[in-house]
Structure formats: structure tokens, C-alpha cells
Amino acid sequence: MSYDLMVFSKEAAPKTKSEFMAWYDTQTEWAEEHTYDDPAITTPELRAWLMEMEQTFPDMNGPNATDDHTSAYETDYCIGRVVIYAAFSWSLSGEANETAHRLAQKHQVGFYDPSFEGPILLPENGELRPMEEADKQNPDLKKPWWQLW
């Protein structure tokens, strides 16, 4: 069993929890027509997040993987066009969560912890905020499409 986290492009993600969860299910079907170990296919922000994560949690399978598979910190990254899903050793869950969260905020990407069904966090003004709170910051998301005032 692994401890899993997902970071994602804020622009690509739906803006409500129910839509996000459906989108999450679709993303984790891994149906995009490419390999899921190539950082070149993802967004610059997600790629920057990954490069810093790999400094502590080295990639198990991708182009930056080493032949030494003895480290407990080795992590399996599935890299999509607008998401990166990371599977860590369960014993590293606290450190993985803290590091991934800090770097998600730094690189302004969304953050979701499916292992603990945590809140969906979106970057907003340099911070990560729960989706519901970020929605409140942007009242236009609540207005009907036809209401312009």
C-alpha cells in the first residue's frame, strides 16, 4: 500500500468539488496517449514541482531514475499533461505531504491528498486554499453565465 498525492494545473481543474472528483477519476484512468514517466509532457509549473520533489523523493521509473532501488524515498510518479500523481512509501506520508504541499504552494499548482480524502487545494494569491474558499475569493464563479453585474 502506498501513500498517494496529486498535484495539478489550476487552469485545467474543474472549480467545484463534485466536478473535480469526476475529473480526478478520469485523470487516474491513465488514458492519455503517451507514457506516464516523461516530465516533458506536463506544464512548466508541474515540471518545476517535480524537479524539486525529486531532490528528496527520487523518481523510481522516469528518465531521472537511478539503478539503485534501495532507498525508501524512491517514489513512483505518474505524469500526465495537467496532473502528477505520486505514490510514496507509507512510512514517509508526513514528510511527503509536507514537502509536496510546500512545493505546490511555491510553484502555484493545485494539491489533493486522495489517501486521506483531504481538501482540494487551489493556488490563490500565493497560498493554497480549499476549493470552497478559493471560490469565495472569486464571486464570478458563483454567478449564472447570463448575469454580468
Coordinates of C-alpha atoms in Angstrom, one line a residue:
M1 CA 0.0 0.0 0.0
S2 CA 1.3 3.5 -0.8
Y3 CA 0.6 7.0 0.3
D4 CA -0.7 8.9 -2.7
L5 CA -0.8 12.6 -3.6
M6 CA -1.8 14.5 -6.7
V7 CA -0.8 18.0 -7.9
F8 CA -2.5 19.5 -10.9
S9 CA -2.8 22.6 -13.1
K10 CA -5.3 25.1 -11.6
E11 CA -6.4 26.1 -15.0
A12 CA -7.3 22.6 -16.1
A13 CA -9.1 21.5 -13.0
P14 CA -12.9 22.0 -12.5
K15 CA -14.0 24.5 -10.0
T16 CA -16.5 22.6 -7.9
K17 CA -15.8 19.5 -5.7
S18 CA -18.2 17.2 -7.5
E19 CA -16.9 18.1 -10.9
F20 CA -13.3 17.9 -9.6
M21 CA -13.9 14.3 -8.2
A22 CA -15.3 13.2 -11.6
W23 CA -12.3 14.8 -13.3
Y24 CA -9.9 13.1 -10.8
D25 CA -11.4 9.7 -11.6
T26 CA -11.0 10.4 -15.4
Q27 CA -7.4 11.6 -14.9
T28 CA -6.4 8.5 -12.9
E29 CA -7.6 6.1 -15.6
W30 CA -4.3 7.0 -17.3
A31 CA -5.9 7.0 -20.8
E32 CA -3.8 9.8 -22.4
E33 CA -1.8 8.5 -25.4
H34 CA 1.7 8.9 -24.0
T35 CA 4.0 7.2 -21.4
Y36 CA 3.4 8.5 -17.9
D37 CA 7.1 8.9 -17.0
D38 CA 8.1 11.8 -19.2
P39 CA 8.2 15.2 -17.5
A40 CA 8.4 17.0 -20.9
I41 CA 4.6 16.4 -21.5
T42 CA 3.4 18.3 -18.4
T43 CA 3.1 22.0 -17.7
P44 CA 6.1 24.1 -16.7
E45 CA 4.7 24.6 -13.2
L46 CA 4.2 20.9 -12.6
R47 CA 7.6 20.1 -14.1
A48 CA 9.2 22.6 -11.7
W49 CA 7.3 21.0 -8.8
L50 CA 8.6 17.5 -9.9
M51 CA 12.2 18.6 -10.2
E52 CA 12.2 19.8 -6.6
M53 CA 10.4 16.8 -5.3
E54 CA 12.9 14.5 -6.9
Q55 CA 15.7 16.1 -4.8
T56 CA 14.2 14.4 -1.7
F57 CA 11.9 11.7 -3.3
P58 CA 13.8 10.3 -6.3
D59 CA 11.9 9.0 -9.3
M60 CA 11.5 5.2 -9.4
N61 CA 10.8 4.9 -13.1
G62 CA 11.3 8.1 -15.2
P63 CA 14.3 9.5 -17.1
N64 CA 15.8 10.7 -13.8
A65 CA 15.6 7.3 -12.1
T66 CA 18.8 5.6 -10.9
D67 CA 19.6 2.0 -10.9
D68 CA 19.8 2.0 -7.1
H69 CA 16.4 1.0 -5.9
T70 CA 17.3 0.6 -2.2
S71 CA 16.1 4.0 -1.0
A72 CA 12.8 4.1 1.0
Y73 CA 12.4 7.6 -0.5
E74 CA 12.0 6.3 -4.0
T75 CA 8.7 7.5 -5.4
D76 CA 6.5 6.4 -8.3
Y77 CA 5.4 9.5 -10.3
C78 CA 2.7 9.2 -13.0
I79 CA 3.0 12.3 -15.1
G80 CA 0.0 13.5 -17.2
R81 CA -0.5 16.6 -19.2
V82 CA -2.1 18.5 -16.4
V83 CA -1.6 16.3 -13.3
I84 CA 1.2 14.5 -11.5
Y85 CA 0.3 11.6 -9.2
A86 CA 2.9 10.5 -6.7
A87 CA 2.9 7.2 -4.8
F88 CA 5.2 7.3 -1.7
S89 CA 6.2 4.7 0.9
W90 CA 3.5 4.8 3.6
S91 CA 6.2 5.4 6.3
L92 CA 7.0 8.7 4.6
S93 CA 3.5 10.1 4.5
G94 CA 4.0 13.0 6.8
E95 CA 7.3 14.2 5.2
A96 CA 5.9 13.6 1.7
N97 CA 2.7 15.6 2.4
E98 CA 4.6 18.5 3.9
T99 CA 7.2 18.6 1.1
A100 CA 4.6 18.2 -1.7
H101 CA 2.3 20.8 -0.1
R102 CA 5.1 23.4 0.4
L103 CA 6.3 22.9 -3.2
A104 CA 2.7 23.1 -4.6
Q105 CA 2.3 26.4 -3.0
K106 CA 5.7 27.6 -4.2
H107 CA 5.0 26.6 -7.8
Q108 CA 1.3 27.6 -7.6
V109 CA -0.2 24.2 -8.6
G110 CA -3.2 22.6 -7.0
F111 CA -2.9 19.9 -4.4
Y112 CA -5.1 16.9 -3.5
D113 CA -4.5 14.1 -0.9
P114 CA -6.6 11.2 -2.0
S115 CA -5.1 8.9 0.6
F116 CA -6.8 10.9 3.4
E117 CA -9.5 12.4 1.1
G118 CA -8.1 15.8 2.1
P119 CA -9.5 19.1 0.8
I120 CA -8.8 20.1 -2.8
L121 CA -6.4 23.0 -2.5
L122 CA -6.1 25.6 -5.2
P123 CA -3.4 28.3 -5.5
E124 CA -4.8 31.7 -4.8
N125 CA -2.6 34.9 -4.2
G126 CA 0.5 32.9 -3.4
E127 CA -1.2 30.5 -1.0
L128 CA -3.1 27.2 -1.2
R129 CA -6.7 27.4 -0.1
P130 CA -9.5 24.9 0.0
M131 CA -11.5 24.9 -3.2
E132 CA -14.6 26.3 -1.5
E133 CA -12.6 29.2 0.0
A134 CA -10.9 30.0 -3.3
D135 CA -14.4 30.1 -4.9
K136 CA -15.5 32.7 -2.4
Q137 CA -12.5 34.8 -3.4
N138 CA -13.8 34.8 -7.0
P139 CA -17.6 35.6 -6.8
D140 CA -17.9 35.5 -10.6
L141 CA -17.7 31.7 -10.3
K142 CA -21.0 31.7 -8.4
K143 CA -22.9 33.9 -10.8
P144 CA -25.1 32.4 -13.6
W145 CA -23.4 32.7 -17.0
W146 CA -26.0 35.3 -18.1
Q147 CA -25.6 37.6 -15.1
L148 CA -22.9 40.1 -15.8
W149 CA -23.3 42.6 -12.9

